[in-house]
PDB file of C-alpha atoms in Angstrom:
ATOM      1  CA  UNK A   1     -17.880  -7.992  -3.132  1.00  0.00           C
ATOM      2  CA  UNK A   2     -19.088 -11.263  -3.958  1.00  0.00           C
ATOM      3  CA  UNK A   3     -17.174 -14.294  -5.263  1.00  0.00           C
ATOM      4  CA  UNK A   4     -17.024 -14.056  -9.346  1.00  0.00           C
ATOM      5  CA  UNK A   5     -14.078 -12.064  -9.199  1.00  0.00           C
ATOM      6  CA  UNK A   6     -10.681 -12.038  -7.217  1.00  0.00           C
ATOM      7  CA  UNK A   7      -7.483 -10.336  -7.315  1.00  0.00           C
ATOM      8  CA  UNK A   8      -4.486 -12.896  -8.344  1.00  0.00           C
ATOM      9  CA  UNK A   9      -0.612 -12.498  -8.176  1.00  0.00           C
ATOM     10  CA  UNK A  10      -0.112 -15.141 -11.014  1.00  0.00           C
ATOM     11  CA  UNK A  11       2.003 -14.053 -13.810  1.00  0.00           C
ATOM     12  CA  UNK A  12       1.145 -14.443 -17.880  1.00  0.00           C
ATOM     13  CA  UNK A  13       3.628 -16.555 -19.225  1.00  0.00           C
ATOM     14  CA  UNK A  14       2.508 -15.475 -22.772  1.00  0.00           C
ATOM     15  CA  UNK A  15       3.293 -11.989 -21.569  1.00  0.00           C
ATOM     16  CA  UNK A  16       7.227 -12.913 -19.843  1.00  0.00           C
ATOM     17  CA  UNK A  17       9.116 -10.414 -21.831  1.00  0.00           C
ATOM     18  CA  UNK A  18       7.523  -7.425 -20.016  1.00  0.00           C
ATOM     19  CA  UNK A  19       6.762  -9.375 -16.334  1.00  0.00           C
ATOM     20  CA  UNK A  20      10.593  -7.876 -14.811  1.00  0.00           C
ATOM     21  CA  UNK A  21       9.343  -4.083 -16.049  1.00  0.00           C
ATOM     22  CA  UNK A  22       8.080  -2.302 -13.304  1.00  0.00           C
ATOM     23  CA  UNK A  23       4.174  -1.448 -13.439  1.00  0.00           C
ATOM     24  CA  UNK A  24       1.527   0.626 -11.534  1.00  0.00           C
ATOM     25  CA  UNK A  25      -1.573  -1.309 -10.187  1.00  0.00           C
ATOM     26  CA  UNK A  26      -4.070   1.021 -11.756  1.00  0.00           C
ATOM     27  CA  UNK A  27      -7.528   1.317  -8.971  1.00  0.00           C
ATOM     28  CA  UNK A  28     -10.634  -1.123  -9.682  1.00  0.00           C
ATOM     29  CA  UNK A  29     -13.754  -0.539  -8.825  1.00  0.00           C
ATOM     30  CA  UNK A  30     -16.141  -3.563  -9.450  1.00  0.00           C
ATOM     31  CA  UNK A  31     -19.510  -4.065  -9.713  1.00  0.00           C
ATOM     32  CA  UNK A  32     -22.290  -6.947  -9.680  1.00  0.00           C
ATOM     33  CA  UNK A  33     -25.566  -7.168 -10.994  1.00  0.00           C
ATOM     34  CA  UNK A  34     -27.538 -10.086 -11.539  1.00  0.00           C
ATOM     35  CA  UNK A  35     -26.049 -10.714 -15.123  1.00  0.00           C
ATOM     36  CA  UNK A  36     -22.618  -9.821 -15.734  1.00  0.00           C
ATOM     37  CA  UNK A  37     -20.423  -8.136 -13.473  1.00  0.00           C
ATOM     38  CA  UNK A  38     -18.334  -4.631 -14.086  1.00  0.00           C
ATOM     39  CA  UNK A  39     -15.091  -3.133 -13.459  1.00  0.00           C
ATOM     40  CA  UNK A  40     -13.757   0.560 -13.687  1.00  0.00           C
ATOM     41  CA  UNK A  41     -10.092   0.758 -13.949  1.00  0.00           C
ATOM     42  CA  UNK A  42      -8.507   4.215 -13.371  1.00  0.00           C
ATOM     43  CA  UNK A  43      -5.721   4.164 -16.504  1.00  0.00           C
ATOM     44  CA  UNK A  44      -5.155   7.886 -16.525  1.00  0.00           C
ATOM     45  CA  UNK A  45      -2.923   8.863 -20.025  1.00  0.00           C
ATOM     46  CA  UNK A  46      -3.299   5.384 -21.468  1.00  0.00           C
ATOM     47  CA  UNK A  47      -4.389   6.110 -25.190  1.00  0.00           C
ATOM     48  CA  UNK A  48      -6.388   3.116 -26.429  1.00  0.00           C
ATOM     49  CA  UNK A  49      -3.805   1.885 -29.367  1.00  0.00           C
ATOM     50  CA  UNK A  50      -1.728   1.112 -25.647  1.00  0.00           C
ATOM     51  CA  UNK A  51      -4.147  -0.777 -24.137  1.00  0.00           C
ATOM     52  CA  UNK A  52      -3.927  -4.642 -23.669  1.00  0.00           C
ATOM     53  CA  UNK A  53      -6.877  -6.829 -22.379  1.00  0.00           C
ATOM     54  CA  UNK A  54      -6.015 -10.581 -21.980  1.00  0.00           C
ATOM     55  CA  UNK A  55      -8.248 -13.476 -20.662  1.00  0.00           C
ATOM     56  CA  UNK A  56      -6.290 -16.727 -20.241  1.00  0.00           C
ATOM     57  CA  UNK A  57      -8.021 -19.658 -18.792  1.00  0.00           C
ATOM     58  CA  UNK A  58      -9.249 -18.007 -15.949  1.00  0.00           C
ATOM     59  CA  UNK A  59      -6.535 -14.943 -15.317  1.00  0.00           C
ATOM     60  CA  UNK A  60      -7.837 -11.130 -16.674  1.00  0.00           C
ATOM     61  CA  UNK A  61      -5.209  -9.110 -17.427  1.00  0.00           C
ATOM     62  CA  UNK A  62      -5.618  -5.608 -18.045  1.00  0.00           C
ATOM     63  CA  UNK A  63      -1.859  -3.545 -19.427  1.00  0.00           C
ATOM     64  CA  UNK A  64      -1.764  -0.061 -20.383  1.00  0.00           C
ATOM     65  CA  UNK A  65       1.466   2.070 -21.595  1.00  0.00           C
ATOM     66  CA  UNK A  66       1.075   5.952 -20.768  1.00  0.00           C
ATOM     67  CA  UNK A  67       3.324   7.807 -23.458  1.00  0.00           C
ATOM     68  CA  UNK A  68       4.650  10.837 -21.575  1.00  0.00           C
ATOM     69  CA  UNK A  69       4.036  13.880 -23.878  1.00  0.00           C
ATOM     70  CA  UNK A  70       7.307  15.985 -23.779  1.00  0.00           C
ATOM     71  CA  UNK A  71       8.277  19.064 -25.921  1.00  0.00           C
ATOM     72  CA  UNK A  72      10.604  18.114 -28.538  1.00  0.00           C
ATOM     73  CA  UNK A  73      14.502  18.372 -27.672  1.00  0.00           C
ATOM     74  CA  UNK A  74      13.388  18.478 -23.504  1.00  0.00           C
ATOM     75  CA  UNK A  75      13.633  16.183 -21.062  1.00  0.00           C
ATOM     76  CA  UNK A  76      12.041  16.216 -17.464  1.00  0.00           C
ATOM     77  CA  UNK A  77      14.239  17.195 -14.490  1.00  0.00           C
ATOM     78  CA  UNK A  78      11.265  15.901 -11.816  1.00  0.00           C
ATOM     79  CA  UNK A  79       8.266  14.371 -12.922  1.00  0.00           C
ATOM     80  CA  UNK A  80       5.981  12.808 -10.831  1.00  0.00           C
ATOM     81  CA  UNK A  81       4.952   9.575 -12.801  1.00  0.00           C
ATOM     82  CA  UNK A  82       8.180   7.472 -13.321  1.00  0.00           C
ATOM     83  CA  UNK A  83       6.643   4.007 -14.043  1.00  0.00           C
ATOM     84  CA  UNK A  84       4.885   4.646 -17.362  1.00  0.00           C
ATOM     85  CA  UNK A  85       3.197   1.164 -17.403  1.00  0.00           C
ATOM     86  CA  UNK A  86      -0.337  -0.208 -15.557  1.00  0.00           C
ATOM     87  CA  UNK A  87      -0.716  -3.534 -14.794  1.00  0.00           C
ATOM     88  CA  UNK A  88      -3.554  -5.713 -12.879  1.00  0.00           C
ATOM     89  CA  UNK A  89      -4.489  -9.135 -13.038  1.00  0.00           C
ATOM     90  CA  UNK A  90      -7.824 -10.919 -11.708  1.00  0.00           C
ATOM     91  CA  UNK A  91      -8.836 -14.584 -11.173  1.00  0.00           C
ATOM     92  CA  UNK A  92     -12.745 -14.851 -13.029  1.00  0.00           C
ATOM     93  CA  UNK A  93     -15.261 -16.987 -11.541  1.00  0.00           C
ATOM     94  CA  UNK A  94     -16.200 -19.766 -13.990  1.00  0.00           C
ATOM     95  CA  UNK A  95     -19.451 -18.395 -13.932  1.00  0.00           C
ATOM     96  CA  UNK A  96     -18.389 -15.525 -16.459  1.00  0.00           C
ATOM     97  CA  UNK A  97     -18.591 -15.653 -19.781  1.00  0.00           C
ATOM     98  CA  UNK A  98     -15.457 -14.601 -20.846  1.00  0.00           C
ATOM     99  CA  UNK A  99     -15.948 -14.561 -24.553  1.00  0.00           C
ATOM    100  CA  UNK A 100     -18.076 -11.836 -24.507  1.00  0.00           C
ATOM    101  CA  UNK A 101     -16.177  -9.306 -22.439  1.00  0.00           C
ATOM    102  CA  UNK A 102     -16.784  -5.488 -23.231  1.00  0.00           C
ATOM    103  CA  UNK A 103     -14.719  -2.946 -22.969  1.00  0.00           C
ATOM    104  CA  UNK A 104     -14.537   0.686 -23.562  1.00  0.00           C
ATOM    105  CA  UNK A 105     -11.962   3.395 -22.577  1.00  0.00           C
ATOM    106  CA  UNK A 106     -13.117   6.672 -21.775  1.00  0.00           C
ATOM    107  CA  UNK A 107     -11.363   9.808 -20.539  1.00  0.00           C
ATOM    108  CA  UNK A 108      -9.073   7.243 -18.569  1.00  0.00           C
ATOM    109  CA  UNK A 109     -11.534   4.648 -17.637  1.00  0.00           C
ATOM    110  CA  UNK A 110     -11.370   1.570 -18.850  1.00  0.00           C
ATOM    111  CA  UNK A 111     -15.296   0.072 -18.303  1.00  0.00           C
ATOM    112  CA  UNK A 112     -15.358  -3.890 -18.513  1.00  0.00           C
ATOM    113  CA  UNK A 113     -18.540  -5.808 -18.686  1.00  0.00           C
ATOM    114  CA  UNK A 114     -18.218  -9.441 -18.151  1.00  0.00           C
ATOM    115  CA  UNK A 115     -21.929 -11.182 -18.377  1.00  0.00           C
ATOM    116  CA  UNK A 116     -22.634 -14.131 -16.732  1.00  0.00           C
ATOM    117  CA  UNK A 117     -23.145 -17.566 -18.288  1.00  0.00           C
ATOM    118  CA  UNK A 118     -26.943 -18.039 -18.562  1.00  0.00           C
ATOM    119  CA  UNK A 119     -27.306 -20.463 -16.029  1.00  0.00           C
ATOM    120  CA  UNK A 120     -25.346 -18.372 -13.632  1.00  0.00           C
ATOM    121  CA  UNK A 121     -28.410 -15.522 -14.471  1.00  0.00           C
ATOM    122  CA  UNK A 122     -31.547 -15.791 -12.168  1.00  0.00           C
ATOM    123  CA  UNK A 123     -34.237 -17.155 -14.142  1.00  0.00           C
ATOM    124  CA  UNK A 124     -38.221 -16.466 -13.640  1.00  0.00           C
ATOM    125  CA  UNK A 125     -40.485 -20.234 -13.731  1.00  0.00           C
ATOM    126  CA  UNK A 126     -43.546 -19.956 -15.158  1.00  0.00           C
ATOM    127  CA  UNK A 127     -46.494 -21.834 -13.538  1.00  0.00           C
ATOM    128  CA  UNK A 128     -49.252 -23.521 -15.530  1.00  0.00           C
ATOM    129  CA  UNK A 129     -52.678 -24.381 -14.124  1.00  0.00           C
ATOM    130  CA  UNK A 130     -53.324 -28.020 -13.686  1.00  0.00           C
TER     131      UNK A 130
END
């Protein structure tokens, strides 16, 4: 994995009010081409009205609240998922372009693109004859 992207501990301080609840890191896969790099986030039951993306300086944040579908009037004597938040932050490169992040959620994937800033990008020269 090259150096555009990092994993950070640093907290939001715009986002304090939920930093003591207790969150899931969700898995990352990321990817690098030679314009923009990509991540895959596993956010299983996140529905996308529950899903927060935040760039600050250079801090991605990525938030997602799974809403545990129960039948009405029951409650769950053992369930396996007890921590219905995901959380994961990432220190960007400076060589991202962080205004024009994409992002799509699919089947519980969240897909971020991140292009580079053009002069990040390889370029081809051209030559003229002299």
């Amino acid at each position: 994995m090259s150096k555009e992207i990092t994993q950070s501990d640093k907290q939001q301080t715009a986002l304090d009010s939920t930093v003591n609840e207790r969150a899931v890191a969700p898995a990352v896969d990321v990817f690098e081409d030679e314009t923009c790099i990509t991540l895959l986030a596993d956010m299983p039951g996140v529905p996308r009205d529950q899903l927060e993306l935040h760039v600050e300086g250079d801090t991605l944040l990525i938030e997602g609240r799974v809403q545990p579908q129960t039948p009405n009037g029951l409650e769950a004597i053992y369930a396996e998922l007890r921590v219905p938040r995901w959380r994961r932050s990432f220190t960007l490169s400076r060589e991202l372009d962080t205004s024009k992040v994409d992002a799509s959620l699919k089947d519980g994937v969240l897909t971020l693109r991140i292009p580079k800033q053009a002069h990040a990008q390889p370029r081809r020269i051209a030559v003229s004859a002299g």
